[in-house]
mmCIF file of C-alpha atoms in Angstrom:
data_model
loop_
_atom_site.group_PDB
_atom_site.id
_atom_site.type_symbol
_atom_site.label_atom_id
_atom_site.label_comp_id
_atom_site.label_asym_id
_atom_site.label_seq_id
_atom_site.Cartn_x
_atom_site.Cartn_y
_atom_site.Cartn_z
ATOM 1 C CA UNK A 7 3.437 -8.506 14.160
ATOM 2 C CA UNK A 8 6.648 -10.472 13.904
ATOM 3 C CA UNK A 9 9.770 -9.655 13.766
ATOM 4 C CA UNK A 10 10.436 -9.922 10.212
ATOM 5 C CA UNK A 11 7.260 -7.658 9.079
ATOM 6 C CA UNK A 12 9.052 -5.431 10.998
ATOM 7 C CA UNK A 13 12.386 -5.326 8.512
ATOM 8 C CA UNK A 14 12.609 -1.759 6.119
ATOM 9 C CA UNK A 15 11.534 -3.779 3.233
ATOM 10 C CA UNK A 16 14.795 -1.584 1.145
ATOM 11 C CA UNK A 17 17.086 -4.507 2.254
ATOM 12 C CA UNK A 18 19.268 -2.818 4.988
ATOM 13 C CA UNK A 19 18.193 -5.278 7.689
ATOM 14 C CA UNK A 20 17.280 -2.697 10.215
ATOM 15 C CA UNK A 21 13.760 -2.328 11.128
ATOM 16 C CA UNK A 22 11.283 0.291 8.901
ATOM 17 C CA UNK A 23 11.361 2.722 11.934
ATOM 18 C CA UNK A 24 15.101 2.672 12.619
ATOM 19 C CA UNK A 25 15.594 3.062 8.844
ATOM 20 C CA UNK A 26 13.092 4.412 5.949
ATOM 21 C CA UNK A 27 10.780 5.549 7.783
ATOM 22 C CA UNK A 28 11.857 8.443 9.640
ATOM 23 C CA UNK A 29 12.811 9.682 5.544
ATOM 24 C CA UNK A 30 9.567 9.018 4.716
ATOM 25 C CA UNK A 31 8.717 11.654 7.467
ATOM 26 C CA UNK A 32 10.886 14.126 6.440
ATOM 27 C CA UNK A 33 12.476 13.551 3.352
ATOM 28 C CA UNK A 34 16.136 15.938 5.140
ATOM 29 C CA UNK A 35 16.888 13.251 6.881
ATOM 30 C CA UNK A 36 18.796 11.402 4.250
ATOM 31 C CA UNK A 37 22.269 12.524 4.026
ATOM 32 C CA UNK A 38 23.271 10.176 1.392
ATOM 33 C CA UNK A 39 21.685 9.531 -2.181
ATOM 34 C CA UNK A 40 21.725 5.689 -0.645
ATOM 35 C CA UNK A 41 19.578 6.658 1.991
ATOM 36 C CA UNK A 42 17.152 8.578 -0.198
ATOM 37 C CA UNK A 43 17.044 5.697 -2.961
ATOM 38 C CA UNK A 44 16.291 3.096 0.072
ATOM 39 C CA UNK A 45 13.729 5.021 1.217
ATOM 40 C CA UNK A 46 12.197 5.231 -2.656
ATOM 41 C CA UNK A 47 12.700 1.958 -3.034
ATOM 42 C CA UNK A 48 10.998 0.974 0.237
ATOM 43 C CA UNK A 49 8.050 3.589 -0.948
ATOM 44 C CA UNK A 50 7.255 1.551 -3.541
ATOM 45 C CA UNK A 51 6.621 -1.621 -1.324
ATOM 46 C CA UNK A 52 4.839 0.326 1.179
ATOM 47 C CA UNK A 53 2.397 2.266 -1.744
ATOM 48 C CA UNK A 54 3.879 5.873 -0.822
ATOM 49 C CA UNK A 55 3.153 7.798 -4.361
ATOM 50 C CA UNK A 56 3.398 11.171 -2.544
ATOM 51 C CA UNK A 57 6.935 10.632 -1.721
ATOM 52 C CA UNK A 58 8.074 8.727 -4.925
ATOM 53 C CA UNK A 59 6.853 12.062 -6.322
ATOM 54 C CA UNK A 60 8.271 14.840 -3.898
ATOM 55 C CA UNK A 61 11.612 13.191 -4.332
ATOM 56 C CA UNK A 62 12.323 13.693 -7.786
ATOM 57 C CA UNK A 63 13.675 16.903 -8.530
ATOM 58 C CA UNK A 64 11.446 19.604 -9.753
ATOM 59 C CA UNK A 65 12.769 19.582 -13.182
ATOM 60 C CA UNK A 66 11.667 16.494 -13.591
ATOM 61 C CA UNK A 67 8.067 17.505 -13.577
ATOM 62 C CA UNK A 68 7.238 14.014 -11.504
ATOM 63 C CA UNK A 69 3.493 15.714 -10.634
ATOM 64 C CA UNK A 70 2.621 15.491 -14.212
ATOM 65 C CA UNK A 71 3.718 11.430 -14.119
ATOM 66 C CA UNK A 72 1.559 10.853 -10.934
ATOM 67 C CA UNK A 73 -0.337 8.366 -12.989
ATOM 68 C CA UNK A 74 2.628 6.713 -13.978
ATOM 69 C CA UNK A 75 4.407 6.518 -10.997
ATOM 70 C CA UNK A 76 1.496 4.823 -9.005
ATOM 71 C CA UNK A 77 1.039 2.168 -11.561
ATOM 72 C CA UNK A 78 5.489 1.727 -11.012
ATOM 73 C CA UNK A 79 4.525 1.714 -7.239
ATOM 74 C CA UNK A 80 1.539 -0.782 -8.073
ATOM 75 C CA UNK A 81 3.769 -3.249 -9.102
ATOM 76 C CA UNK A 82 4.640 -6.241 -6.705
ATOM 77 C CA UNK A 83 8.457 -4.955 -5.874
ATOM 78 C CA UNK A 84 10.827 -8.139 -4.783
ATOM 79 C CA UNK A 85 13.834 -6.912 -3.315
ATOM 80 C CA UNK A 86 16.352 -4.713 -3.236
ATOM 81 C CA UNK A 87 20.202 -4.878 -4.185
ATOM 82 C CA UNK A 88 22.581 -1.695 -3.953
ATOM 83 C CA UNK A 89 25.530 -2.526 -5.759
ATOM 84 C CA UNK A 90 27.435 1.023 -5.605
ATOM 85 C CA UNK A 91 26.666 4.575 -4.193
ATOM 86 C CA UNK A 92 28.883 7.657 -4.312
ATOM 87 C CA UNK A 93 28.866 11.178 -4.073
ATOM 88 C CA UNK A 94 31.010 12.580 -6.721
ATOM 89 C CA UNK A 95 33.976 15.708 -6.755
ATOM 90 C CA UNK A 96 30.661 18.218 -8.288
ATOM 91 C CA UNK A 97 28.513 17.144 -5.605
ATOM 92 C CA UNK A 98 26.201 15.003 -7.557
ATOM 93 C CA UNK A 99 25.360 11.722 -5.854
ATOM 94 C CA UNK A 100 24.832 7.945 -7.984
ATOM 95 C CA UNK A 101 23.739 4.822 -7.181
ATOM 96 C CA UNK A 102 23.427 1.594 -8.775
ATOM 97 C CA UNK A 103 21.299 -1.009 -7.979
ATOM 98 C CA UNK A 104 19.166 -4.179 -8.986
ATOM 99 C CA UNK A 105 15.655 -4.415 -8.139
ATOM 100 C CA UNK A 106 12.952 -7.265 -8.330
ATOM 101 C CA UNK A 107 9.744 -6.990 -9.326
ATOM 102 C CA UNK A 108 6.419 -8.961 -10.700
ATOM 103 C CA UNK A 109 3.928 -7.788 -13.325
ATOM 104 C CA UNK A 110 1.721 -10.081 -14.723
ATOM 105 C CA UNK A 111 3.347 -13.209 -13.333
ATOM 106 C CA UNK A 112 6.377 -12.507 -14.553
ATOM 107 C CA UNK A 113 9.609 -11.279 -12.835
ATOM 108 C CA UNK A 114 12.071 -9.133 -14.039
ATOM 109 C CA UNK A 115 15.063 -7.188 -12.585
ATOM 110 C CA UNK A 116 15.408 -3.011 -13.215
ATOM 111 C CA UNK A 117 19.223 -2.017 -12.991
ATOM 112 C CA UNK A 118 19.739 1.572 -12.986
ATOM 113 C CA UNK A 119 22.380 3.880 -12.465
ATOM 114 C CA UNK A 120 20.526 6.973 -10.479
ATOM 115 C CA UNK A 121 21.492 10.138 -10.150
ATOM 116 C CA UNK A 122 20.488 12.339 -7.217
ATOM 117 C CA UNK A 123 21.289 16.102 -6.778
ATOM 118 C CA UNK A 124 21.134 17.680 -3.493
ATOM 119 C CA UNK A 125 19.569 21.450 -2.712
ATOM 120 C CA UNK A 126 19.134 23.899 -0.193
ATOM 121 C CA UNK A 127 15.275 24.641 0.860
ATOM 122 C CA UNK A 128 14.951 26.432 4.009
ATOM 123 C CA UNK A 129 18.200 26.219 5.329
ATOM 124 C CA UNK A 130 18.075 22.296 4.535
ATOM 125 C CA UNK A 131 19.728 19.991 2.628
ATOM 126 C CA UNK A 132 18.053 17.463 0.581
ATOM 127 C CA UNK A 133 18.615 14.973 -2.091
ATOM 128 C CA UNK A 134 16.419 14.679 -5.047
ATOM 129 C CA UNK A 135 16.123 11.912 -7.729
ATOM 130 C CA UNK A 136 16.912 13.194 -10.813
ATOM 131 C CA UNK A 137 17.421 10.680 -13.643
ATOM 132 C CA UNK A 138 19.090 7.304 -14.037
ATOM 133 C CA UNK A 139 20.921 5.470 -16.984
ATOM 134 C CA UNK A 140 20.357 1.659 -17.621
ATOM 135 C CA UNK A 141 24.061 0.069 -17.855
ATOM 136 C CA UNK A 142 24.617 -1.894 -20.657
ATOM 137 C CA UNK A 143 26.058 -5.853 -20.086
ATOM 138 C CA UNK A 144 29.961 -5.759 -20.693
ATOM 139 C CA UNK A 145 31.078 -6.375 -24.773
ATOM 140 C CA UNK A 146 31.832 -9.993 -23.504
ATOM 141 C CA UNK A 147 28.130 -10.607 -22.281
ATOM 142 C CA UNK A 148 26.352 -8.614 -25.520
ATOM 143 C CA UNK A 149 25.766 -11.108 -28.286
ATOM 144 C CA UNK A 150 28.077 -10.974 -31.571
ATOM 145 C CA UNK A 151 26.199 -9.647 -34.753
ATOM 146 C CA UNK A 152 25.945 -12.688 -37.203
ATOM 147 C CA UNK A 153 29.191 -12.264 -39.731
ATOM 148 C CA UNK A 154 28.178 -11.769 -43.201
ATOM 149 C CA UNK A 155 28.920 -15.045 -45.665
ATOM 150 C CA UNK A 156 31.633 -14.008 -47.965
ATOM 151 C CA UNK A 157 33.119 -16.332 -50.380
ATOM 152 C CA UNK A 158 35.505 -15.258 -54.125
ATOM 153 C CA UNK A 159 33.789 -18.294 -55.271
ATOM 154 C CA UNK A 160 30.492 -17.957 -57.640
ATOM 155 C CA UNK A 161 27.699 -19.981 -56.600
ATOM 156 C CA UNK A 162 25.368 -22.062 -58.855
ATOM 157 C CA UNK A 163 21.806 -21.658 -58.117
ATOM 158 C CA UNK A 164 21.523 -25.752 -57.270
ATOM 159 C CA UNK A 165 25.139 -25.368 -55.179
ATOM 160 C CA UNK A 166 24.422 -25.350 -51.064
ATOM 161 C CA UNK A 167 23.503 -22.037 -50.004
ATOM 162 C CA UNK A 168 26.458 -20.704 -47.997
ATOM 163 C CA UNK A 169 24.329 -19.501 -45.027
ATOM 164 C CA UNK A 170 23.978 -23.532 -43.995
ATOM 165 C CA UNK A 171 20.926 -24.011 -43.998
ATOM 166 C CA UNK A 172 20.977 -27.245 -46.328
ATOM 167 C CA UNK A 173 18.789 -25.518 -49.180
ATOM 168 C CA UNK A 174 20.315 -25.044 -52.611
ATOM 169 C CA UNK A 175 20.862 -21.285 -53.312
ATOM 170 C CA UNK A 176 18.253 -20.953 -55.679
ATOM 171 C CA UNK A 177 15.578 -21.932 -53.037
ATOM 172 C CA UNK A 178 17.286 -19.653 -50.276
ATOM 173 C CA UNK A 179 19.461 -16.585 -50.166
ATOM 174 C CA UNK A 180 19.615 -16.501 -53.918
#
């Protein structure tokens, strides 16, 4: 096996056993939400459904969606790119990321916000998945809404149509 099968597949460049892994094991381990979205991440390369699924928090019902979260998992995944992680001042952890994947010879990119929520089980700490928001592109990036044609003149129905087309009104908008 070389060296590079080797690599957690979550991008961290540390091997699978010096990173994921040992989460995948025993999900306590991660201390951070980044750790614990990593290792979800890297259980999506790797085919784990049984972790995806024990690592959303209960509310979220994830047992009911095992269907649905093995055909997510089924997906060829791409790569992995954690722009932020914090923990917030109520405890509640988010991260943002980017990550690749292929269905049906196509690629695409999911960006999510996740949040994570930590809780006590037998005297240990864990982090659970609980939602995620998609961020929208900045006001710059979103395409303008097409300004309505307004004119005080009246149009003929053989003048131009004023949407430009080249058609005379009567044939167009009128």
């Amino acid at each position: 096996m070389s060296k590079h099968n080797d690599e957690c597949p979550c991008g961290s460049h540390k091997t699978l056993t010096e990173c994921c892994k040992p989460i995948h094991l025993n999900h306590a381990l991660a201390t951070h939400p980044e750790q614990l979205m990593r290792a979800r991440y890297s259980a999506h390369v790797l085919g784990l459904v049984d972790f995806v699924v024990q690592t959303y928090h209960s509310s979220c019902e994830a047992e009911q969606h095992r269907a649905a979260i093995a055909e997510s998992i089924a997906l060829k995944w791409l790569g992995l790119e954690v722009i932020s992680s914090e923990i917030a001042a109520d405890g509640q952890g988010y991260v943002e990321f980017k990550a690749g994947y292929k269905e049906e010879g196509e690629e695409y990119v999911l960006q999510e916000r996740s949040r994570f929520v930590q809780q006590q089980i037998n005297g240990e700490l864990y982090w659970f998945y609980i939602d995620g928001e998609y961020p929208q592109p900045p006001p710059s990036e979103q395409p303008a809404p097409p300004a309505p044609v307004t004119s005080n003149k009246t149009i003929g129905r053989n003048d131009p149509c004023l949407c430009g087309s080249g058609k005379k009104y009567k044939k167009c908008c009128g």
